[in-house]
mmCIF file of C-alpha atoms and ligand atoms in Angstrom:
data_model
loop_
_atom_site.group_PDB
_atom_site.id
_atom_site.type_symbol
_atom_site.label_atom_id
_atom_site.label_comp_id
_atom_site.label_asym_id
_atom_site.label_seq_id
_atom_site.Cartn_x
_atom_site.Cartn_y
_atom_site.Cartn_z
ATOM 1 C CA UNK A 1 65.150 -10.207 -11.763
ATOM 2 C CA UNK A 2 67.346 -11.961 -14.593
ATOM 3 C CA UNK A 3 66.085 -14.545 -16.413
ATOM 4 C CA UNK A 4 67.908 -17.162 -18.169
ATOM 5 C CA UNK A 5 66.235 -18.192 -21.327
ATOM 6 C CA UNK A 6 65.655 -22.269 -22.238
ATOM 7 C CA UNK A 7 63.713 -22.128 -24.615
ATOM 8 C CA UNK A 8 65.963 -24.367 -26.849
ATOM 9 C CA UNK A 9 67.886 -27.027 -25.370
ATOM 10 C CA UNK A 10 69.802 -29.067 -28.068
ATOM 11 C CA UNK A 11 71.415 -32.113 -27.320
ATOM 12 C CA UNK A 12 74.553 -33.834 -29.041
ATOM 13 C CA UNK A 13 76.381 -36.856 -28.636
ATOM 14 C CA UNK A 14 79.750 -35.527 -27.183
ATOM 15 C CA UNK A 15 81.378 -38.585 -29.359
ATOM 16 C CA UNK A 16 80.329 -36.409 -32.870
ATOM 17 C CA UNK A 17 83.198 -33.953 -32.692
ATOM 18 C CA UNK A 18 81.144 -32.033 -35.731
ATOM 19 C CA UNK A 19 77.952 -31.287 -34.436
ATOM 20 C CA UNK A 20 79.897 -29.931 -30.854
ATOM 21 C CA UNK A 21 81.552 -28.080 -33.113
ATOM 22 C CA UNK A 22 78.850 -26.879 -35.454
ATOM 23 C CA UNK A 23 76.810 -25.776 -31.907
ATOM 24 C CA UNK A 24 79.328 -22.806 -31.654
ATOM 25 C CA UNK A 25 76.767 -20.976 -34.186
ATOM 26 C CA UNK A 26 73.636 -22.424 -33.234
ATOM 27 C CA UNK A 27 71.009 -20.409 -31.705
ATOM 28 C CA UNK A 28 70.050 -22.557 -29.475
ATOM 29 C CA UNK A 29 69.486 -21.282 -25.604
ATOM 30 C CA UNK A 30 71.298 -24.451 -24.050
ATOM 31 C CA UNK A 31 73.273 -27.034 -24.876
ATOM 32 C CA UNK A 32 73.463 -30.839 -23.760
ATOM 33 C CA UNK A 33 76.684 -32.879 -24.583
ATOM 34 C CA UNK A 34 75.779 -36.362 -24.117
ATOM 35 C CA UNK A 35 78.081 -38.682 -22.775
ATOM 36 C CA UNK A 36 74.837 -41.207 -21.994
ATOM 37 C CA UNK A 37 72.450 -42.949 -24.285
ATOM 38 C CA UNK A 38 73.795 -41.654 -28.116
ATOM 39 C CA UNK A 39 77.142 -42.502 -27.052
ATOM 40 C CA UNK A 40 78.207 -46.128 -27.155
ATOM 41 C CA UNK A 41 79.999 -48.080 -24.857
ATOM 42 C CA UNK A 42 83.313 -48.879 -26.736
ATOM 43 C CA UNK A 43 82.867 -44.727 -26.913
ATOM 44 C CA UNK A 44 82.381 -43.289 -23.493
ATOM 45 C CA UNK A 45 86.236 -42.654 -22.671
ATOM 46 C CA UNK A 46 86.719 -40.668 -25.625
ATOM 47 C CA UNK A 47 83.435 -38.661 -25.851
ATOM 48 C CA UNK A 48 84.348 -38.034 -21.677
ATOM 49 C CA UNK A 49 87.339 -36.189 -22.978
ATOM 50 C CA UNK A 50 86.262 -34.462 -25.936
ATOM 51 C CA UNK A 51 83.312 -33.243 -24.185
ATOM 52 C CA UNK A 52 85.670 -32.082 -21.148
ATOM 53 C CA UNK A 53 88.278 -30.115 -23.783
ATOM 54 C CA UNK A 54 85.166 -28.593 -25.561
ATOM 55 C CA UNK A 55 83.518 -26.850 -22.413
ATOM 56 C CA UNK A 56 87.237 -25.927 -21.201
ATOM 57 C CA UNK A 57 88.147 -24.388 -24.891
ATOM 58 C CA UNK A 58 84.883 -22.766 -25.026
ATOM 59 C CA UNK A 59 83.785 -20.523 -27.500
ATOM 60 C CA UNK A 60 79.930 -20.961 -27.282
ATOM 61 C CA UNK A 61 78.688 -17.264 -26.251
ATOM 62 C CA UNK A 62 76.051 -16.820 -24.393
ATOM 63 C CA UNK A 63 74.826 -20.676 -24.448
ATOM 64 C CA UNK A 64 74.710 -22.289 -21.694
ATOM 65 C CA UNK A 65 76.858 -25.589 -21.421
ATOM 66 C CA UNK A 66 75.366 -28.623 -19.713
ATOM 67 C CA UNK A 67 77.398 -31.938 -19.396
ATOM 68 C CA UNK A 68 74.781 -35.388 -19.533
ATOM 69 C CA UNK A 69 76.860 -37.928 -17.284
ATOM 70 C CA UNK A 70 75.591 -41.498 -17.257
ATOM 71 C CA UNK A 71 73.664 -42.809 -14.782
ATOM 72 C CA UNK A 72 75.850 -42.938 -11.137
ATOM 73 C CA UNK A 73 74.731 -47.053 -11.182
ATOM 74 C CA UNK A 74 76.642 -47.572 -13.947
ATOM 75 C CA UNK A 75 80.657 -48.111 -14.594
ATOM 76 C CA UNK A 76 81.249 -44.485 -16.432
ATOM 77 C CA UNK A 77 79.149 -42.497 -13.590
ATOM 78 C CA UNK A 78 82.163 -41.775 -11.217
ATOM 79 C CA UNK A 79 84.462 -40.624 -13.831
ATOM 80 C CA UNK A 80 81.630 -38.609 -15.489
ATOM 81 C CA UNK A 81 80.755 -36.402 -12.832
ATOM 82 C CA UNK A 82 84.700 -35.684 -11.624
ATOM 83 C CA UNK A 83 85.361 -35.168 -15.348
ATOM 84 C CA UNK A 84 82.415 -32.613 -15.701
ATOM 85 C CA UNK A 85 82.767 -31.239 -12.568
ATOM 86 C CA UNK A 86 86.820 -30.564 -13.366
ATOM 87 C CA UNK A 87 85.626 -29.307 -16.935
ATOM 88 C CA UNK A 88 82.808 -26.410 -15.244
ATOM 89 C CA UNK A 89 79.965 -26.433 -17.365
ATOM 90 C CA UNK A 90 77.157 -24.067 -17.019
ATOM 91 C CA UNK A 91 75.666 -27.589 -15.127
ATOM 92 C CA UNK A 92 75.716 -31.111 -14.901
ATOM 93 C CA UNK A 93 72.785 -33.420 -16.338
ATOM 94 C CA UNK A 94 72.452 -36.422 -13.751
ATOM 95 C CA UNK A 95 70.049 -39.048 -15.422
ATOM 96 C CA UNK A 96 67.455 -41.311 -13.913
ATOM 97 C CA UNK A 97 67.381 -39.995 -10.541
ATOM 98 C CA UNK A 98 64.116 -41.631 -8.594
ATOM 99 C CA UNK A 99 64.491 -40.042 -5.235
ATOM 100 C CA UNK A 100 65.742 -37.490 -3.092
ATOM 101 C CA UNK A 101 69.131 -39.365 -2.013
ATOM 102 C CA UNK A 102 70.014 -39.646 -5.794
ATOM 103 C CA UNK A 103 69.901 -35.821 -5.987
ATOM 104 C CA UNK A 104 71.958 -35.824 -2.839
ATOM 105 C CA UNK A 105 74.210 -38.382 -4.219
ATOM 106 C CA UNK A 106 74.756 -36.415 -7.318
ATOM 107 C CA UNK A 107 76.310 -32.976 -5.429
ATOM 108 C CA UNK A 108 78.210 -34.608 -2.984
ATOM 109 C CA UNK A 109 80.019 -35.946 -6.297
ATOM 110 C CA UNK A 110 79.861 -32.128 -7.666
ATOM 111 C CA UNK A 111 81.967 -31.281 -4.572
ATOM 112 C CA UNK A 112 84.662 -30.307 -6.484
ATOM 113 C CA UNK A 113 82.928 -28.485 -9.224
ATOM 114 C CA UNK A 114 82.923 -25.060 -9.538
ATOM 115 C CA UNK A 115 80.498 -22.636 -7.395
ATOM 116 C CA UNK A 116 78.461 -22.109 -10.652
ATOM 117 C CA UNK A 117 77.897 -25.718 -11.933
ATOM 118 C CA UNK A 118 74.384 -26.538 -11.414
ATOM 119 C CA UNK A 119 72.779 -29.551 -11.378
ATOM 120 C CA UNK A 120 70.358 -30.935 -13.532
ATOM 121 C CA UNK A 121 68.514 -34.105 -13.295
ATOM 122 C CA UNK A 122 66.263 -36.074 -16.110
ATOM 123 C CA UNK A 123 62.903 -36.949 -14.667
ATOM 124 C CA UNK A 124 62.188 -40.179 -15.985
ATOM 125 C CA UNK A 125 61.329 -43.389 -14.393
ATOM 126 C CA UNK A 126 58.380 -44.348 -12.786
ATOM 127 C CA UNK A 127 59.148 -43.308 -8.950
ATOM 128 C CA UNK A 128 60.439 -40.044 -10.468
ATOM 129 C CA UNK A 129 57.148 -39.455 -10.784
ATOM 130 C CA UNK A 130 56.168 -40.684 -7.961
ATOM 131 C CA UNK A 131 58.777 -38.403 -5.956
ATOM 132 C CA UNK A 132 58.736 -35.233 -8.185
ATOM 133 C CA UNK A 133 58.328 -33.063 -5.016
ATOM 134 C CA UNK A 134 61.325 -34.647 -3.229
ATOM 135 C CA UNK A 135 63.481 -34.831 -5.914
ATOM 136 C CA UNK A 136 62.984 -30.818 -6.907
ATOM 137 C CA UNK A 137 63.163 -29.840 -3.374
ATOM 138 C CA UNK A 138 66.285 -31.910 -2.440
ATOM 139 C CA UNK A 139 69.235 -29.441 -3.083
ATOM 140 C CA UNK A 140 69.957 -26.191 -3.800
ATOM 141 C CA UNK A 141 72.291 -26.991 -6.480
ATOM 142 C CA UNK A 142 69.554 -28.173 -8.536
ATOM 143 C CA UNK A 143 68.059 -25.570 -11.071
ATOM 144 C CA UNK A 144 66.290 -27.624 -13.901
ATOM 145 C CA UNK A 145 63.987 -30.513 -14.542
ATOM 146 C CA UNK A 146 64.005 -32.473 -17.644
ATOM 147 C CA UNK A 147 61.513 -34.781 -19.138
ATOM 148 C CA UNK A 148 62.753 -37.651 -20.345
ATOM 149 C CA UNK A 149 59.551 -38.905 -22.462
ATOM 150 C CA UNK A 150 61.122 -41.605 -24.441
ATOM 151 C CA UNK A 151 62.309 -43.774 -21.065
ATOM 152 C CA UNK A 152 59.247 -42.889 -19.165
ATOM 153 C CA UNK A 153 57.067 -44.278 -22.543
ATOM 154 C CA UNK A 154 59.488 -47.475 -22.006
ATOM 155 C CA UNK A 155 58.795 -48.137 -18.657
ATOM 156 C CA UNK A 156 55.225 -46.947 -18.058
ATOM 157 C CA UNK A 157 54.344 -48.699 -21.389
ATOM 158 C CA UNK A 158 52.139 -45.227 -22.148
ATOM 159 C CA UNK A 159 52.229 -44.455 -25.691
ATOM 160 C CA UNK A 160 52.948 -40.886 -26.861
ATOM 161 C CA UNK A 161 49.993 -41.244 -29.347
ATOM 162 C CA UNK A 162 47.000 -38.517 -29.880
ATOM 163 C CA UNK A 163 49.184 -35.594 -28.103
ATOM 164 C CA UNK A 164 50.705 -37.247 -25.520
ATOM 165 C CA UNK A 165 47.604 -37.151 -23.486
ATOM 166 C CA UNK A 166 48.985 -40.533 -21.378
ATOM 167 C CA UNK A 167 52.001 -38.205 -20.839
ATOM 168 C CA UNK A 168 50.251 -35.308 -19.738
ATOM 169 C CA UNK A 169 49.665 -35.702 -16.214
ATOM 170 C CA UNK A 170 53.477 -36.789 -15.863
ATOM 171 C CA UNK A 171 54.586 -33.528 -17.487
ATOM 172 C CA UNK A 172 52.186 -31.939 -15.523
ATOM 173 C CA UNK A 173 53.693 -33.326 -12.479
ATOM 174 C CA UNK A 174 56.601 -32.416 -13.215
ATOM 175 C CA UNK A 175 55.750 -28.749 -13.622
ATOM 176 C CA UNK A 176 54.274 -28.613 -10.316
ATOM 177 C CA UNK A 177 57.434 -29.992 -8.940
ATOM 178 C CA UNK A 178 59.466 -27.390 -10.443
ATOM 179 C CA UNK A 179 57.231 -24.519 -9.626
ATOM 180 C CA UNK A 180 56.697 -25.397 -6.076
ATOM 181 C CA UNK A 181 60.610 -24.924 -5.546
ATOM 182 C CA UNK A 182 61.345 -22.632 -8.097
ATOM 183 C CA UNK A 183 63.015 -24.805 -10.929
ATOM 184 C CA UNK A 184 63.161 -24.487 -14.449
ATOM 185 C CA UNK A 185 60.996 -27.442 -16.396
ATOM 186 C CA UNK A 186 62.121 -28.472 -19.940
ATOM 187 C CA UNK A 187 60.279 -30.709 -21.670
ATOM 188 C CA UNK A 188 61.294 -34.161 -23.782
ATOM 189 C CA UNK A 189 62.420 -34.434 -27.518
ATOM 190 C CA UNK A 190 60.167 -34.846 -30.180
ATOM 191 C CA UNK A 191 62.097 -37.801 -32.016
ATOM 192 C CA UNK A 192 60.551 -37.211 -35.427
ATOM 193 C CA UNK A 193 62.891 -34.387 -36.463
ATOM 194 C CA UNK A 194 61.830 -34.243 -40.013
ATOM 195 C CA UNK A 195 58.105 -33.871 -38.901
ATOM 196 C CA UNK A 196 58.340 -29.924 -38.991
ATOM 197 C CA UNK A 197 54.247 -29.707 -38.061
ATOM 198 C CA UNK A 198 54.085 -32.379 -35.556
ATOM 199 C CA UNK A 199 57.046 -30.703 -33.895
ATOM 200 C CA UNK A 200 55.220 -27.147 -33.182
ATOM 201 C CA UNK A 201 52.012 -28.417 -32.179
ATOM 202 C CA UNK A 202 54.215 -30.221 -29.285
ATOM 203 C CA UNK A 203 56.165 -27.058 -28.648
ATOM 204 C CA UNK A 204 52.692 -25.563 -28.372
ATOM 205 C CA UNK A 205 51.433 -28.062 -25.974
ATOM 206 C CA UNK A 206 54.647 -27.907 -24.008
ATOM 207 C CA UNK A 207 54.160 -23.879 -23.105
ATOM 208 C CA UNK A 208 50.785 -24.811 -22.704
ATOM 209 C CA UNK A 209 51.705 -26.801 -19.783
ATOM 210 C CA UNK A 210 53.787 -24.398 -18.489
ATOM 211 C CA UNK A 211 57.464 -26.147 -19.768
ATOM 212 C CA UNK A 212 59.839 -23.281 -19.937
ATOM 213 C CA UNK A 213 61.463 -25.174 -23.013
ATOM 214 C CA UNK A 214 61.679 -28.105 -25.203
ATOM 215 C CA UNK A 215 65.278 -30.563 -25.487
ATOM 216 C CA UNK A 216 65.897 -30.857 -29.282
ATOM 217 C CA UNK A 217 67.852 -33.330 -30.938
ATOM 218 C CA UNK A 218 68.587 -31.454 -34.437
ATOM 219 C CA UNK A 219 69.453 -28.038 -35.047
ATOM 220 C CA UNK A 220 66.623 -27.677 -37.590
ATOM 221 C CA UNK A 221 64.148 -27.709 -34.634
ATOM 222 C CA UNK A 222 65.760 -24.890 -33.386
ATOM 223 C CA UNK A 223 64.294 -21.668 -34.598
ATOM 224 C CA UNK A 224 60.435 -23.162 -34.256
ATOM 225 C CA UNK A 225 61.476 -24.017 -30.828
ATOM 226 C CA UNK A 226 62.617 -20.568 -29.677
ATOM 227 C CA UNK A 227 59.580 -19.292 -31.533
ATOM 228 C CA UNK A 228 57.063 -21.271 -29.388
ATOM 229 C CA UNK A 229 58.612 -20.208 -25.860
ATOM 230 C CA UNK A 230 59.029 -16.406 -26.497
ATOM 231 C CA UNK A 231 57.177 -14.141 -25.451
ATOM 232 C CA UNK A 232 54.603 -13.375 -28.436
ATOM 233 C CA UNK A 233 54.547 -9.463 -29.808
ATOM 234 C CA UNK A 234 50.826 -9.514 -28.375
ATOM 235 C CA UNK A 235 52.077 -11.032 -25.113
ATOM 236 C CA UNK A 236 54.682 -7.835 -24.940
ATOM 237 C CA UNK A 237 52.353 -5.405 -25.882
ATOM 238 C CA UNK A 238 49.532 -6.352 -23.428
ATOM 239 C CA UNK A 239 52.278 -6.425 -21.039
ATOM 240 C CA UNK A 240 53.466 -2.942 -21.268
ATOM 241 C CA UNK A 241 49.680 -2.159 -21.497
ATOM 242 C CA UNK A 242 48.980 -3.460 -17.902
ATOM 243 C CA UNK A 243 52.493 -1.424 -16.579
ATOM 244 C CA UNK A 244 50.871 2.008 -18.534
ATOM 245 C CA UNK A 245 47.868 1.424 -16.677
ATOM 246 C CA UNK A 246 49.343 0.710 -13.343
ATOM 247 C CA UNK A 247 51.754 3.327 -13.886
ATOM 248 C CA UNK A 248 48.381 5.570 -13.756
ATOM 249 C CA UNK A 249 48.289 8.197 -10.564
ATOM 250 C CA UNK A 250 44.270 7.024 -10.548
ATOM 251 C CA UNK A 251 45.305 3.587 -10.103
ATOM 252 C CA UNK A 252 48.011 3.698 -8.180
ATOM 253 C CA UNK A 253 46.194 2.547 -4.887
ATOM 254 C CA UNK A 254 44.367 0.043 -6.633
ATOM 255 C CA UNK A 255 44.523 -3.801 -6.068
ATOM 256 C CA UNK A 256 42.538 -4.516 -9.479
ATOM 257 C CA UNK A 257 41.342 -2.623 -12.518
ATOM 258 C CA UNK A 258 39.760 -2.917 -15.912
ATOM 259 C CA UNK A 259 41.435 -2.507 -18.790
ATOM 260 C CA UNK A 260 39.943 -3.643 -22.322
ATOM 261 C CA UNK A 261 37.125 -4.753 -20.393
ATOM 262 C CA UNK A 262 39.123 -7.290 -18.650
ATOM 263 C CA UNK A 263 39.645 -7.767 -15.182
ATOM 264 C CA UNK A 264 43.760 -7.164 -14.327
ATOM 265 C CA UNK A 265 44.916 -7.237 -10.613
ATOM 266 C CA UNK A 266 48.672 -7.280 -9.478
ATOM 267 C CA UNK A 267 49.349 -10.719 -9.529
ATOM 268 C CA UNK A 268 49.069 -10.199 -13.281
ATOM 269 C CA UNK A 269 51.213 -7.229 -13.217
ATOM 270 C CA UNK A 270 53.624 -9.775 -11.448
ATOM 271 C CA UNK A 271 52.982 -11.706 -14.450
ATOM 272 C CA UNK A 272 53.534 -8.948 -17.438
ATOM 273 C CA UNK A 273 57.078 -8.013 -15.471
ATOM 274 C CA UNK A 274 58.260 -12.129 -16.247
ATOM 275 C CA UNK A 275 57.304 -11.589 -19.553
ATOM 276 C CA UNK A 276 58.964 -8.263 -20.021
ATOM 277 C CA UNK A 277 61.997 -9.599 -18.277
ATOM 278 C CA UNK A 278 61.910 -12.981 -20.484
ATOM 279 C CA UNK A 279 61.738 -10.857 -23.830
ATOM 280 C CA UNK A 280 64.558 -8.930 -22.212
ATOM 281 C CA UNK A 281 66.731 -11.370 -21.759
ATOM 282 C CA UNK A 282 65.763 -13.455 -24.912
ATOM 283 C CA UNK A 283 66.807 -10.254 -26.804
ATOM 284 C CA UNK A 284 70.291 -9.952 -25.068
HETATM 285 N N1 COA B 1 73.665 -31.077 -32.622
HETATM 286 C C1 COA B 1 74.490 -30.389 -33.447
HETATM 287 N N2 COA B 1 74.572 -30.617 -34.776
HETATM 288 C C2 COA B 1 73.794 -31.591 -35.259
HETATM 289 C C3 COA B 1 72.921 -32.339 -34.459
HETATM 290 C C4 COA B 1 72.873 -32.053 -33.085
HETATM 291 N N3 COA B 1 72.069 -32.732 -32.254
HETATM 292 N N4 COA B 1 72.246 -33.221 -35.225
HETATM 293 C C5 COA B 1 72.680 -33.041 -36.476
HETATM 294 N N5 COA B 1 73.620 -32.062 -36.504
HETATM 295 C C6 COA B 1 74.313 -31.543 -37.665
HETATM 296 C C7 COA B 1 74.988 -32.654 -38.453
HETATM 297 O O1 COA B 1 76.307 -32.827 -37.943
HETATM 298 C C8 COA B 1 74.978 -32.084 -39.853
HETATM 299 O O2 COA B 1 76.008 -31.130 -39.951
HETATM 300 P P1 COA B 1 76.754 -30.867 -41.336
HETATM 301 O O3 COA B 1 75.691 -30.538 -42.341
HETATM 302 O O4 COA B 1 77.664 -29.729 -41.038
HETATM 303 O O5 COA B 1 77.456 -32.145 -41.628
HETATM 304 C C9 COA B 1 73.691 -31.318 -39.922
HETATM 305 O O6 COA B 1 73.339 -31.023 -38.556
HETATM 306 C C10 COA B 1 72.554 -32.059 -40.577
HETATM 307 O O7 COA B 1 72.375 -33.305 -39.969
HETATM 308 P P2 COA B 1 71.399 -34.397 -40.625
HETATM 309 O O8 COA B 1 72.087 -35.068 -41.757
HETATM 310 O O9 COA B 1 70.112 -33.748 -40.927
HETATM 311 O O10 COA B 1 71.171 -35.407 -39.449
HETATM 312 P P3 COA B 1 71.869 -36.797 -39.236
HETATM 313 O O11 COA B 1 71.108 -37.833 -40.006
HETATM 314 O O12 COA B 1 73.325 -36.672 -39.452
HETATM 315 O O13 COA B 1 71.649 -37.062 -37.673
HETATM 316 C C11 COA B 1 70.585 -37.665 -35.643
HETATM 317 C C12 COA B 1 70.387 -37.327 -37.129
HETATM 318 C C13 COA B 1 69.228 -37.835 -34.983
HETATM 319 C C14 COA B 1 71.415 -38.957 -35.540
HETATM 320 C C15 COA B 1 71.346 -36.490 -34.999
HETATM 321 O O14 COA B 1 70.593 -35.353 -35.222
HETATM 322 C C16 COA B 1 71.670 -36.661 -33.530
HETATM 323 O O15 COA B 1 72.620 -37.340 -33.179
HETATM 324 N N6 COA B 1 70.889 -36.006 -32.643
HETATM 325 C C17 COA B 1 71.124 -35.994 -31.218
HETATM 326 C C18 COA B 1 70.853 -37.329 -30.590
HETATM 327 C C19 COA B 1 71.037 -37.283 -29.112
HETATM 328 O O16 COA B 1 71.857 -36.567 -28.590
HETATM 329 N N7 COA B 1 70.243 -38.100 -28.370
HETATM 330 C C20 COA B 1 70.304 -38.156 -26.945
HETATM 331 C C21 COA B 1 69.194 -37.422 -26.294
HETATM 332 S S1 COA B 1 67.583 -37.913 -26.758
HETATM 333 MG MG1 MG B 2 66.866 -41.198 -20.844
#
């Protein structure tokens, strides 16, 4: 199995030529240049084609490149996706997709793209929720789900006050979604960047849920971030502790065993090899 890690995924407007630039060095695990909401109007021509000659020149490693169109409803949509697609990012970001025949909409305009551009949609609007389960099993191009808190607080008037707990069953949702078909789930930005505290205890409730990331929208959330979603040194080590005592000639018929006077079958065996092979890959 290889793993791709998302831990981090830090978005830019494509229309600030110094942050794409500065994200060349960033240790972030993704990257999202933004040609929707932090890019005005007047801008979206330009930002289309600087965003386009950045993932063509490269030069970003092993980060993984992921073009935000607008939404396919609006005038820039079309031109978007065949600029993205022509450019062959790492994926495509489709925004406020509400059912499965957006998510159909959205490849047959990636026809052009590149075998490995992926698509990506934001969940968040209302029916999104509604249709998680559709949407995540609609194509086989999609690979990731992204929460998009700060539209879903606009239009289900929830607040994200005392941890998000309206929010919660929507991420929850959404994590179902993306397990049942085998996506990756990323969760929404924490807007107050300066809020260093605030930040971690939502990266912590994030893994909690089971997000396999957090979107960022400054490169000083960055290193918390990655901290959250690896693999802890206790997480490893209890890992390779379950493989030594599988590993065991005495155990090797077994379905379930104790170890440190816990109960450990195979399914969490299963689970120690994901963590072994996201530390792996985290590590490079
Ligand atoms: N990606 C890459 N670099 C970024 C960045 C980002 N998202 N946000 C800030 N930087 C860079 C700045 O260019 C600056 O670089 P410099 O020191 O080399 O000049 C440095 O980080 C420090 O920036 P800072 O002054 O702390 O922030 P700011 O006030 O300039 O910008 C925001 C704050 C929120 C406007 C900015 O971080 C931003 O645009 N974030 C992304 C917004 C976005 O994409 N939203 C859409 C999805 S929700
Ligand atoms: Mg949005």
């Amino acid at each position: 199995m290889t793993f791709r890690p998302r831990r981090s995924v830090l978005y830019m407007p494509g229309a600030n030529d110094r942050a794409l630039e500065k994200a060349r060095t960033l240790p972030a695990d993704a990257l999202i240049l933004d040609l929707e909401d932090s890019v005005a109007p007047e801008a979206k021509a330009e930002a289309r084609s600087r965003v386009a000659a950045c993932v063509t020149a490269g030069g970003y490693g092993r980060r993984e490149l992921v073009i935000r169109v607008n939404g396919l409803e609006t005038p820039w949509g079309s031109d978007d996706m065949a600029a993205a697609g022509a450019a062959g990012p790492d994926a495509i970001l489709v925004p406020k997709v509400s059912r499965a025949a957006d998510v159909a909409r959205a490849v047959l305009l990636m026809k052009d793209a590149p075998a490995h551009t992926r698509l990506w949609v934001m969940m968040e609007t209302p029916l999104a929720m509604l249709k998680a389960d559709e949407i995540a099993g609609a194509e086989k191009r999609l690979a990731a789900l992204v929460l998009g808190t700060n539209d879903l607080v606009k239009e289900t008037r929830a607040s994200t006050a005392q941890n998000r707990f309206a929010l919660v069953p929507m991420l929850s949702l959404c994590v179902l979604a993306a397990r049942a078909h085998g996506l990756d789930v990323i969760d929404g930005v924490y807007n107050d960047f300066r809020d260093e505290a605030g930040f971690r205890a939502e990266c912590e409730q994030g893994r909690l849920l089971g997000m396999d990331g957090k979107t960022l929208i400054h490169p000083g959330q960055i290193a918390t971030c990655n901290d959250v979603f690896s693999p802890s040194p206790e997480e490893v080590a209890w890992s390779q502790k379950i493989f030594a005592a599988f590993a065991q000639p005495e155990n090797a018929a077994k379905g379930v065993i104790t170890l440190d006077g816990k109960m450990v079958e195979r399914l969490h065996l299963a689970m120690a090899e994901r963590v072994a092979a996201i530390a792996e890959a985290i590590v490079g």
